[in-house]
Short mmCIF file of C-alpha atoms in Angstrom, two decimals:
data_model
loop_
_atom_site.label_atom_id
_atom_site.label_comp_id
_atom_site.label_asym_id
_atom_site.label_seq_id
_atom_site.Cartn_x
_atom_site.Cartn_y
_atom_site.Cartn_z
CA MET A 1498 32.60 -8.23 -12.08
CA ARG A 1499 32.05 -4.69 -13.19
CA ARG A 1500 29.51 -3.54 -15.66
CA SER A 1501 28.21 -0.31 -17.07
CA VAL A 1502 24.71 0.66 -16.14
CA LYS A 1503 22.71 3.20 -18.06
CA LEU A 1504 20.40 5.53 -16.24
CA ALA A 1505 16.80 4.79 -16.73
CA LEU A 1506 14.96 7.25 -18.90
CA GLY A 1507 13.04 9.77 -16.85
CA ALA A 1508 15.44 9.60 -13.89
CA ALA A 1509 15.90 13.34 -14.17
CA ALA A 1510 16.47 13.87 -10.48
CA ALA A 1511 19.23 11.29 -10.33
CA LEU A 1512 20.86 12.74 -13.47
CA ALA A 1513 20.80 16.22 -11.97
CA ALA A 1514 22.40 14.92 -8.77
CA LEU A 1515 25.12 13.09 -10.69
CA SER A 1516 25.92 16.16 -12.72
CA LEU A 1517 26.85 17.85 -9.45
CA LEU A 1518 29.41 15.16 -8.81
CA ARG A 1519 31.40 15.68 -11.99
CA ALA A 1520 34.67 17.59 -11.60
CA GLU A 1521 35.16 20.74 -13.59
CA GLY A 1522 38.29 22.47 -14.89
CA PRO A 1523 41.33 21.40 -16.89
CA LEU A 1524 42.88 17.96 -16.40
CA PRO A 1525 46.39 17.61 -14.98
CA GLU A 1526 49.14 17.72 -17.63
CA GLY A 1527 49.60 14.37 -19.33
CA VAL A 1528 46.20 13.04 -18.22
CA ARG A 1529 43.43 12.20 -20.71
CA LYS A 1530 39.94 10.76 -20.54
CA THR A 1531 39.76 7.19 -21.83
CA ASP A 1532 36.10 6.21 -21.60
CA GLU A 1533 32.66 7.52 -20.94
CA ASP A 1534 31.68 8.09 -17.35
CA LEU A 1535 29.79 5.37 -15.53
CA ARG A 1536 26.85 6.21 -13.35
CA PHE A 1537 25.31 4.03 -10.62
CA THR A 1538 22.13 4.75 -8.67
CA GLY A 1539 19.71 2.79 -6.52
CA GLN A 1540 20.60 -0.93 -6.37
CA ASP A 1541 23.05 -0.61 -9.33
CA LEU A 1542 26.02 -0.42 -6.99
CA PHE A 1543 25.96 -4.19 -6.62
CA GLY A 1544 26.97 -4.28 -10.27
CA HIS A 1545 30.03 -2.12 -9.61
CA ILE A 1546 31.38 -3.48 -6.35
CA ASN A 1547 31.90 -7.22 -6.18
CA GLY A 1548 31.17 -7.66 -2.48
CA GLY A 1549 31.01 -4.76 -0.10
CA ALA A 1550 28.12 -2.77 -1.62
CA GLU A 1551 26.01 -3.72 1.45
CA VAL A 1552 27.98 -1.42 3.75
CA PHE A 1553 27.41 1.54 1.41
CA TYR A 1554 23.69 0.91 1.45
CA GLU A 1555 23.66 0.43 5.20
CA TYR A 1556 25.32 3.86 5.68
CA GLY A 1557 23.08 5.51 3.10
CA PHE A 1558 24.26 5.36 -0.56
CA ARG A 1559 22.64 7.75 -3.00
CA ASP A 1560 24.69 7.60 -6.28
CA LEU A 1561 28.14 7.16 -7.76
CA LEU A 1562 29.97 8.70 -10.71
CA VAL A 1563 33.09 6.89 -12.08
CA GLU A 1564 35.41 8.98 -14.29
CA ARG A 1565 38.10 7.08 -16.19
CA TYR A 1566 41.51 8.45 -17.11
CA ALA A 1567 45.03 7.48 -18.17
CA ALA A 1568 48.45 9.02 -17.72
CA GLY A 1569 50.59 7.50 -20.42
CA ASP A 1570 49.63 3.82 -20.42
CA LYS A 1571 48.69 3.83 -16.72
CA LYS A 1572 44.99 3.86 -15.86
CA LEU A 1573 43.36 5.79 -13.07
CA ASN A 1574 39.76 6.48 -12.16
CA VAL A 1575 37.91 8.83 -9.86
CA GLU A 1576 34.96 7.46 -7.95
CA THR A 1577 32.70 10.05 -6.32
CA TYR A 1578 30.03 8.65 -4.03
CA ARG A 1579 27.18 10.83 -2.86
CA MET A 1580 25.94 9.58 0.49
CA GLU A 1581 22.74 10.61 2.29
CA SER A 1582 24.52 12.89 4.78
CA PRO A 1583 27.95 14.08 5.94
CA GLU A 1584 27.71 11.50 8.76
CA ALA A 1585 27.23 8.69 6.21
CA ALA A 1586 30.16 9.87 4.08
CA LEU A 1587 32.38 10.07 7.14
CA ALA A 1588 31.27 6.56 8.17
CA ILE A 1589 32.30 4.96 4.85
CA TYR A 1590 35.58 6.93 4.86
CA LEU A 1591 36.44 5.69 8.37
CA LEU A 1592 35.61 2.12 7.36
CA LEU A 1593 37.76 2.14 4.16
CA ARG A 1594 40.60 4.55 5.00
CA GLY A 1595 43.00 1.93 6.37
CA GLU A 1596 45.94 3.42 8.22
CA GLU A 1597 45.33 7.13 7.73
CA THR A 1598 48.29 8.65 5.87
CA PRO A 1599 47.13 12.04 4.57
CA ILE A 1600 48.68 14.18 1.90
CA GLU A 1601 48.63 17.94 2.06
CA GLY A 1602 46.69 20.33 -0.10
CA LEU A 1603 43.47 18.44 -0.84
CA GLY A 1604 41.35 20.65 1.39
CA ALA A 1605 39.56 17.65 2.87
CA ARG A 1606 40.25 14.78 5.28
CA ASN A 1607 42.11 12.14 3.30
CA SER A 1608 44.42 9.12 3.27
CA ALA A 1609 46.74 8.13 0.46
CA ASN A 1610 48.95 5.22 -0.60
CA PRO A 1611 50.45 4.23 -4.01
CA TYR A 1612 47.20 2.48 -5.01
CA GLN A 1613 44.51 4.87 -3.82
CA ILE A 1614 43.55 8.20 -2.38
CA SER A 1615 40.42 8.29 -0.20
CA ALA A 1616 38.85 11.55 0.93
CA VAL A 1617 35.65 12.86 2.47
CA LYS A 1618 33.99 16.26 2.04
CA GLY A 1619 30.43 16.93 3.16
CA SER A 1620 28.24 14.09 1.90
CA ARG A 1621 30.87 13.10 -0.74
CA PHE A 1622 33.20 10.15 -0.36
CA LEU A 1623 35.97 10.12 -3.00
CA GLN A 1624 38.37 7.42 -4.17
CA VAL A 1625 41.05 7.91 -6.80
CA ASN A 1626 42.35 4.49 -7.88
CA ILE A 1627 45.87 4.02 -9.30
CA PHE A 1628 45.61 0.58 -10.81
CA SER A 1629 49.34 0.09 -11.43
CA GLY A 1630 50.29 1.11 -7.85
CA ASP A 1631 52.92 3.33 -9.37
CA GLU A 1632 53.89 5.79 -6.61
CA ALA A 1633 55.10 8.28 -9.24
CA LEU A 1634 51.44 8.78 -10.20
CA LEU A 1635 50.44 9.89 -6.75
CA PRO A 1636 50.86 13.63 -7.53
CA VAL A 1637 48.62 13.20 -10.62
CA ALA A 1638 46.06 11.25 -8.57
CA ALA A 1639 46.21 14.00 -5.91
CA GLU A 1640 45.48 16.65 -8.55
CA LEU A 1641 42.48 14.63 -9.82
CA ALA A 1642 41.28 14.32 -6.20
CA ARG A 1643 41.76 18.06 -5.57
CA ARG A 1644 39.85 18.87 -8.77
CA ALA A 1645 36.93 16.68 -7.82
CA LEU A 1646 36.79 17.86 -4.22
CA ALA A 1647 36.85 21.53 -5.40
CA SER A 1648 33.65 20.79 -7.39
CA ALA A 1649 31.79 19.46 -4.31
CA PRO A 1650 29.43 21.93 -2.66
CA GLU A 1651 30.13 23.28 0.82
CA GLU A 1652 28.06 21.47 3.44
CA LYS A 1653 27.71 21.39 7.18
CA GLU A 1654 30.19 19.43 9.21
CA PRO A 1655 29.04 15.94 10.34
CA ALA A 1656 27.65 15.69 13.83
CA ASP A 1657 30.31 14.87 16.41
CA LEU A 1658 29.30 11.24 16.88
CA LEU A 1659 32.86 10.16 17.63
CA GLY A 1660 32.87 12.63 20.55
CA ARG A 1661 30.92 10.02 22.49
CA LEU A 1662 34.00 7.81 22.69
CA PRO A 1663 36.17 8.23 25.84
CA GLU A 1664 39.66 9.39 25.06
CA GLU A 1665 41.46 7.50 27.81
CA GLY A 1666 43.12 4.38 26.46
CA ARG A 1667 41.75 4.88 22.89
CA VAL A 1668 44.06 3.71 20.11
CA PRO A 1669 44.25 6.57 17.56
CA GLY A 1670 43.06 5.78 14.03
CA THR A 1671 40.74 2.92 15.05
CA GLU A 1672 37.49 4.91 15.28
CA MET A 1673 34.57 3.86 13.11
CA LEU A 1674 30.79 4.03 12.87
CA VAL A 1675 28.29 1.20 12.67
CA ARG A 1676 24.74 1.41 11.47
CA GLY A 1677 23.50 -2.14 11.02
CA PRO A 1678 24.55 -5.81 10.78
CA TYR A 1679 26.97 -5.44 7.83
CA THR A 1680 29.02 -2.70 9.49
CA LEU A 1681 28.76 -4.21 12.97
CA GLN A 1682 30.19 -7.54 11.81
CA ARG A 1683 33.34 -5.70 10.64
CA ILE A 1684 34.05 -5.51 14.37
CA TYR A 1685 32.40 -8.61 15.87
CA LEU A 1686 29.72 -11.13 15.08
CA PHE A 1687 27.23 -11.07 17.96
CA GLY A 1688 24.56 -13.10 16.12
CA ASP A 1689 22.45 -13.25 12.97
CA GLY A 1690 20.63 -10.36 11.48
CA ASP A 1691 20.26 -6.88 12.93
CA ILE A 1692 20.76 -8.17 16.48
CA LEU A 1693 21.20 -4.65 17.96
CA ARG A 1694 18.28 -3.19 16.03
CA LEU A 1695 20.24 -0.41 14.41
CA GLY A 1696 18.12 -0.60 11.24
CA GLY A 1697 20.36 1.56 9.10
CA ARG A 1698 19.13 4.60 11.08
CA ILE A 1699 20.93 4.50 14.47
CA TYR A 1700 24.68 5.13 14.56
CA GLY A 1701 26.93 3.35 17.00
CA VAL A 1702 30.51 4.50 17.55
CA ALA A 1703 33.45 2.12 18.02
CA ALA A 1704 37.20 2.12 18.66
CA ARG A 1705 40.01 -0.02 19.98
CA TYR A 1706 41.27 0.52 23.53
CA GLU A 1707 44.22 -0.52 25.61
CA GLU A 1708 43.12 -2.86 28.46
CA SER A 1709 45.33 -0.83 30.82
CA GLU A 1710 47.68 2.06 30.39
CA GLY A 1711 50.74 1.06 28.39
CA ASP A 1712 49.39 -2.50 27.96
CA THR A 1713 49.78 -4.21 24.58
CA ALA A 1714 46.48 -6.06 25.09
CA VAL A 1715 43.62 -4.24 23.41
CA TYR A 1716 39.85 -4.71 23.10
CA ASP A 1717 37.09 -3.23 20.99
CA ARG A 1718 34.45 -0.93 22.52
CA ILE A 1719 31.12 -0.02 20.91
CA LEU A 1720 28.69 2.60 22.22
CA ILE A 1721 25.15 2.87 20.85
CA ASP A 1722 22.70 5.57 21.87
CA TYR A 1723 19.06 4.80 21.06
CA PRO A 1724 16.26 7.38 20.66
CA GLY A 1725 14.71 6.29 23.96
CA GLU A 1726 15.17 3.94 26.93
CA GLU A 1727 12.46 1.57 25.75
CA GLU A 1728 14.15 1.08 22.41
CA ALA A 1729 17.51 0.52 24.14
CA ARG A 1730 15.98 -2.11 26.49
CA ALA A 1731 14.37 -3.92 23.55
CA ALA A 1732 17.70 -3.99 21.65
CA PHE A 1733 19.55 -5.34 24.73
CA ARG A 1734 16.90 -8.01 25.25
CA ASN A 1735 17.15 -9.00 21.59
CA LEU A 1736 20.90 -9.31 21.94
CA ALA A 1737 20.67 -11.46 25.06
CA ASP A 1738 17.97 -13.72 23.53
CA ARG A 1739 19.65 -14.14 20.14
CA LEU A 1740 23.34 -14.13 20.99
CA ASP A 1741 25.32 -16.38 18.67
CA PRO A 1742 25.24 -19.96 20.01
CA TYR A 1743 29.07 -20.11 19.65
CA LEU A 1744 29.30 -17.45 22.36
CA GLU A 1745 29.06 -18.95 25.82
CA ILE A 1746 27.27 -16.79 28.39
CA VAL A 1747 29.28 -16.87 31.63
CA ARG A 1748 27.35 -14.20 33.58
CA GLU A 1749 23.95 -12.58 33.14
CA GLU A 1750 22.46 -9.97 35.36
CA GLU A 1751 19.76 -7.32 34.81
CA GLY A 1752 21.16 -5.13 31.99
CA PHE A 1753 24.55 -6.86 32.02
CA LEU A 1754 25.93 -9.79 30.08
CA VAL A 1755 29.38 -11.46 29.96
CA PHE A 1756 30.29 -14.05 27.30
CA ARG A 1757 33.28 -16.03 26.06
CA ASP A 1758 34.07 -16.77 22.42
CA TYR A 1759 35.91 -19.57 20.55
CA LYS A 1760 39.25 -17.76 20.97
CA ASP A 1761 38.73 -17.91 24.77
CA GLU A 1762 38.36 -14.16 24.79
CA TYR A 1763 35.64 -12.38 26.75
CA GLY A 1764 33.08 -9.82 25.89
CA SER A 1765 30.39 -7.87 27.73
CA ALA A 1766 27.22 -5.90 27.08
CA ALA A 1767 25.85 -3.32 29.50
CA LEU A 1768 22.65 -1.30 29.37
CA GLY A 1769 22.27 2.11 30.97
CA GLY A 1770 19.51 4.57 30.05
CA ILE A 1771 19.42 5.01 26.31
CA ARG A 1772 22.92 3.53 25.84
CA ILE A 1773 24.34 0.08 25.23
CA GLU A 1774 28.06 -0.43 25.76
CA LEU A 1775 29.74 -3.54 24.25
CA ARG A 1776 33.27 -4.76 24.72
CA THR A 1777 34.92 -7.63 22.86
CA GLY A 1778 38.38 -9.20 22.76
CA LEU A 1779 38.94 -8.92 26.54
CA SER A 1780 41.67 -11.12 27.97
CA ALA A 1781 39.68 -11.79 31.17
CA ALA A 1782 36.02 -11.82 32.19
CA PRO A 1783 34.87 -8.42 33.43
CA PRO A 1784 33.93 -8.28 37.14
CA ALA A 1785 30.37 -7.93 38.26
CA ARG A 1786 28.62 -4.87 36.94
CA THR A 1787 29.70 -1.57 38.56
CA PRO A 1788 28.26 1.88 37.86
CA SER A 1789 29.94 3.31 34.79
CA PRO A 1790 29.98 7.01 33.86
CA ILE A 1791 29.98 5.96 30.21
CA LEU A 1792 26.44 4.61 30.71
CA GLN A 1793 25.09 7.71 32.44
CA LYS A 1794 23.13 9.14 29.51
#
């Protein structure tokens, strides 16, 4: 269910921030405004997104402006999310982009289909929704996206977190970031709560990999770098102690864990220095722990 939320009186800082989100300049030909803008700040996002707001908060949501338009009798809207950092905006883009099919000329990383354009620029994450799914409206939606992105301030590039992921065997387009239990469970459910102690402050990187070169079997790999070795050890211990009871532990050594799930697939967790490496969806149990360059941090 969607609802309009008025800004609280006195929220001058939030209002100022939202004013920076609004696109400027003439509308595309044939497009008109249909309703007042909607603004969402703080916990209001739960009133706009029916399920899924948690991942925005976990990555670092700040505020949202929704602008509503029509082209003829077809409705479109532009949703501009301001996240806490370029890394947070990239994280939500990677999570929601689907198969990345960019269109040219937006001046920002993007993905488009007949129902939606998603884009990221600095700490802004943008979605233009075409409610009819009419592909003929894609150029109009692209112009609305271009207009909104042009109004976003220039910011630094996000830190190269994805650069931690090994390239060998990686399936392109599967990279994503995790920052807590809601985003982690989009990949795998290791147990209840924040079992890896990410706390909405530590980013993990993840992607899908081929089990061997040219193999159709794939698995998911997650790498998490903690601020220090003690914090990494505590997170690994918490994972081992609170692993979901539906996961059967088949091998446990110092800093190394192998488990089997209900699909008879295997997973592993390995600790090395400040880093934890997790693998899930393996077709066979990994051998005994061997030194891995991925864990040499």
